[in-house]
Amino acid sequence: PMQFNMKAGVAAIVRPAAATLRSSAAQHGSHVCVPSAVAARSTLSCHALRRSACGSVMPPALQLRGFSSAAGANVEGLPDAMQRMLSLDNASQMEKNRHAMRQTVAQYQRHPSDTGSSEVQIAILSERIKYMTNHVQLHRKDRHNNRGLVQMVQDRRKLLKYLKRDSLERYNILIEQLGIRDAINLMPQRVFLPAKAAEAAVQRERQKLQLVEQGRKQVEAAAVIRDSFAGKREEKAAKLVAKDAASAAAAAAANADSA
């Protein structure tokens, strides 16, 4: 029996499709990364073809997640089989996630080369949290990814706290765009202790206050003693001055009598 040549069949579809993409991009004044290997090779994978066409057809799953197509060329004139090959419906989950991350960075970046600002990091973590939440709900025994989800939530919380402390206006705009509730409190948290621990804490505070009061009383007593000693020294000095004055007066009187 005749065997179907898969390589030749793919090459027959790919070569004219690559030429069509290039011509369509030239007509619309855009650029499509279709390498020469696409038209020359017959062993082209569907994943490489999708990457070359930049994912022209957006699957409903990504449309529901709020992402738009990043196609650089018009593929409506291609055959239906080619459009299905270029669709992200046939892409792996990793490719879909990468496409979603690129769309997120393009949406929340502050300037064209921004890939690491607080807004971009928080948006990327939010997108990963959405995907991982669905994954964990579907696979409830996946403890490893569940722990990773908790860690991502904590990382996003730290970044949100930093952004709110740095710029409240940017923080409010970002949480409104992402649909995140304002749960960041910059004030120190109140600590609620059990009854015994709370009683021990109150006792320690009472002891601290008692020590402070005792120290204050000791300082006051030392000040009183110091003032009393100063008064006694002044009285003694006054007596010595009076005695010296009296002796001087007596000596002067004696000299006057002798004269």
mmCIF file of C-alpha atoms in Angstrom, residues 47-186:
data_model
loop_
_atom_site.group_PDB
_atom_site.id
_atom_site.type_symbol
_atom_site.label_atom_id
_atom_site.label_comp_id
_atom_site.label_asym_id
_atom_site.label_seq_id
_atom_site.Cartn_x
_atom_site.Cartn_y
_atom_site.Cartn_z
ATOM 1 C CA HIS A 47 4.857 25.002 17.152
ATOM 2 C CA ALA A 48 7.585 26.707 15.111
ATOM 3 C CA LEU A 49 4.982 27.765 12.568
ATOM 4 C CA ARG A 50 2.800 29.274 15.276
ATOM 5 C CA ARG A 51 5.783 31.146 16.692
ATOM 6 C CA SER A 52 6.653 32.433 13.215
ATOM 7 C CA ALA A 53 3.113 33.751 12.715
ATOM 8 C CA CYS A 54 3.000 35.274 16.215
ATOM 9 C CA GLY A 55 -0.186 33.431 17.142
ATOM 10 C CA SER A 56 -2.569 35.089 14.731
ATOM 11 C CA VAL A 57 -5.817 33.461 15.866
ATOM 12 C CA MET A 58 -6.782 33.962 19.477
ATOM 13 C CA PRO A 59 -8.448 30.997 21.241
ATOM 14 C CA PRO A 60 -11.629 31.616 23.242
ATOM 15 C CA ALA A 61 -9.837 30.691 26.477
ATOM 16 C CA LEU A 62 -7.445 33.611 26.126
ATOM 17 C CA GLN A 63 -10.227 35.915 24.962
ATOM 18 C CA LEU A 64 -12.079 35.191 28.196
ATOM 19 C CA ARG A 65 -8.925 35.997 30.143
ATOM 20 C CA GLY A 66 -8.841 39.457 28.605
ATOM 21 C CA PHE A 67 -6.076 39.114 26.017
ATOM 22 C CA SER A 68 -6.173 40.198 22.411
ATOM 23 C CA SER A 69 -4.408 38.725 19.413
ATOM 24 C CA ALA A 70 -0.807 39.766 18.863
ATOM 25 C CA ALA A 71 -0.762 38.909 15.193
ATOM 26 C CA GLY A 72 1.521 40.906 12.970
ATOM 27 C CA ALA A 73 -0.126 39.977 9.690
ATOM 28 C CA ASN A 74 -3.491 39.229 8.160
ATOM 29 C CA VAL A 75 -4.065 35.471 7.856
ATOM 30 C CA GLU A 76 -7.708 35.601 6.857
ATOM 31 C CA GLY A 77 -6.776 34.822 3.272
ATOM 32 C CA LEU A 78 -5.034 31.576 4.215
ATOM 33 C CA PRO A 79 -6.714 28.186 3.910
ATOM 34 C CA ASP A 80 -8.742 26.927 6.838
ATOM 35 C CA ALA A 81 -6.207 24.210 7.561
ATOM 36 C CA MET A 82 -3.448 26.790 7.772
ATOM 37 C CA GLN A 83 -5.469 29.020 10.075
ATOM 38 C CA ARG A 84 -6.091 26.072 12.367
ATOM 39 C CA MET A 85 -2.368 25.350 12.409
ATOM 40 C CA LEU A 86 -1.618 28.973 13.313
ATOM 41 C CA SER A 87 -4.268 29.095 16.022
ATOM 42 C CA LEU A 88 -3.207 29.103 19.659
ATOM 43 C CA ASP A 89 -5.857 26.470 20.273
ATOM 44 C CA ASN A 90 -3.273 23.978 19.046
ATOM 45 C CA ALA A 91 -0.474 25.503 21.120
ATOM 46 C CA SER A 92 0.851 23.995 24.307
ATOM 47 C CA GLN A 93 -0.060 25.458 27.664
ATOM 48 C CA MET A 94 3.444 26.868 27.996
ATOM 49 C CA GLU A 95 3.060 28.789 24.743
ATOM 50 C CA LYS A 96 -0.318 30.122 25.831
ATOM 51 C CA ASN A 97 1.141 31.261 29.155
ATOM 52 C CA ARG A 98 4.039 32.970 27.412
ATOM 53 C CA HIS A 99 1.639 34.753 25.101
ATOM 54 C CA ALA A 100 -0.442 35.847 28.101
ATOM 55 C CA MET A 101 2.672 37.159 29.863
ATOM 56 C CA ARG A 102 3.704 39.154 26.812
ATOM 57 C CA GLN A 103 0.233 40.693 26.608
ATOM 58 C CA THR A 104 0.337 41.509 30.339
ATOM 59 C CA VAL A 105 3.726 43.207 30.112
ATOM 60 C CA ALA A 106 2.595 45.237 27.080
ATOM 61 C CA GLN A 107 -0.554 46.350 28.921
ATOM 62 C CA TYR A 108 0.947 47.407 32.265
ATOM 63 C CA GLN A 109 4.456 48.589 31.354
ATOM 64 C CA ARG A 110 5.244 52.232 32.126
ATOM 65 C CA HIS A 111 7.500 52.705 29.087
ATOM 66 C CA PRO A 112 8.344 50.568 26.029
ATOM 67 C CA SER A 113 11.378 48.907 27.636
ATOM 68 C CA ASP A 114 9.782 48.375 31.052
ATOM 69 C CA THR A 115 9.824 44.734 32.106
ATOM 70 C CA GLY A 116 10.500 44.941 35.837
ATOM 71 C CA SER A 117 8.544 47.778 37.412
ATOM 72 C CA SER A 118 6.260 47.086 40.336
ATOM 73 C CA GLU A 119 3.156 47.307 38.149
ATOM 74 C CA VAL A 120 4.499 44.767 35.651
ATOM 75 C CA GLN A 121 5.634 42.339 38.350
ATOM 76 C CA ILE A 122 2.293 42.541 40.146
ATOM 77 C CA ALA A 123 0.369 42.058 36.886
ATOM 78 C CA ILE A 124 2.484 39.020 35.939
ATOM 79 C CA LEU A 125 2.000 37.496 39.382
ATOM 80 C CA SER A 126 -1.753 38.137 39.146
ATOM 81 C CA GLU A 127 -1.921 36.323 35.801
ATOM 82 C CA ARG A 128 0.088 33.394 37.166
ATOM 83 C CA ILE A 129 -2.129 33.293 40.255
ATOM 84 C CA LYS A 130 -5.263 33.096 38.072
ATOM 85 C CA TYR A 131 -3.893 30.170 36.091
ATOM 86 C CA MET A 132 -2.512 28.389 39.153
ATOM 87 C CA THR A 133 -5.782 28.838 41.047
ATOM 88 C CA ASN A 134 -7.686 27.034 38.301
ATOM 89 C CA HIS A 135 -5.014 24.342 38.237
ATOM 90 C CA VAL A 136 -5.142 23.778 41.998
ATOM 91 C CA GLN A 137 -8.939 23.687 41.997
ATOM 92 C CA LEU A 138 -8.805 21.002 39.309
ATOM 93 C CA HIS A 139 -5.957 19.032 40.902
ATOM 94 C CA ARG A 140 -6.667 19.268 44.596
ATOM 95 C CA LYS A 141 -3.864 16.880 45.628
ATOM 96 C CA ASP A 142 -1.141 18.880 43.910
ATOM 97 C CA ARG A 143 0.524 20.088 47.102
ATOM 98 C CA HIS A 144 3.639 21.359 45.364
ATOM 99 C CA ASN A 145 1.801 23.841 43.145
ATOM 100 C CA ASN A 146 -0.509 24.731 46.015
ATOM 101 C CA ARG A 147 2.517 25.843 48.035
ATOM 102 C CA GLY A 148 3.799 27.743 44.990
ATOM 103 C CA LEU A 149 0.437 29.503 44.715
ATOM 104 C CA VAL A 150 0.610 30.615 48.355
ATOM 105 C CA GLN A 151 4.146 31.878 47.808
ATOM 106 C CA MET A 152 3.095 33.871 44.735
ATOM 107 C CA VAL A 153 0.249 35.463 46.703
ATOM 108 C CA GLN A 154 2.712 36.466 49.433
ATOM 109 C CA ASP A 155 5.147 37.901 46.874
ATOM 110 C CA ARG A 156 2.371 39.926 45.267
ATOM 111 C CA ARG A 157 1.308 41.198 48.679
ATOM 112 C CA LYS A 158 4.865 42.404 49.391
ATOM 113 C CA LEU A 159 5.029 44.206 46.053
ATOM 114 C CA LEU A 160 1.602 45.790 46.629
ATOM 115 C CA LYS A 161 2.702 46.961 50.063
ATOM 116 C CA TYR A 162 5.847 48.504 48.592
ATOM 117 C CA LEU A 163 3.886 50.191 45.788
ATOM 118 C CA LYS A 164 1.317 51.624 48.210
ATOM 119 C CA ARG A 165 4.066 52.989 50.428
ATOM 120 C CA ASP A 166 5.912 54.431 47.409
ATOM 121 C CA SER A 167 3.001 55.875 45.390
ATOM 122 C CA LEU A 168 -0.598 55.682 46.560
ATOM 123 C CA GLU A 169 -1.942 56.990 43.237
ATOM 124 C CA ARG A 170 -0.228 54.280 41.171
ATOM 125 C CA TYR A 171 -1.370 51.677 43.695
ATOM 126 C CA ASN A 172 -5.027 52.695 43.425
ATOM 127 C CA ILE A 173 -4.911 52.724 39.615
ATOM 128 C CA LEU A 174 -3.294 49.276 39.479
ATOM 129 C CA ILE A 175 -5.677 47.513 41.872
ATOM 130 C CA GLU A 176 -8.620 49.031 39.985
ATOM 131 C CA GLN A 177 -7.292 47.685 36.678
ATOM 132 C CA LEU A 178 -6.495 44.250 38.099
ATOM 133 C CA GLY A 179 -9.684 43.999 40.152
ATOM 134 C CA ILE A 180 -7.827 43.455 43.439
ATOM 135 C CA ARG A 181 -9.366 44.602 46.693
ATOM 136 C CA ASP A 182 -7.425 47.007 48.881
ATOM 137 C CA ALA A 183 -6.261 44.707 51.686
ATOM 138 C CA ILE A 184 -2.882 46.340 52.367
ATOM 139 C CA ASN A 185 -2.640 48.043 55.758
ATOM 140 C CA LEU A 186 0.513 50.060 56.352
#
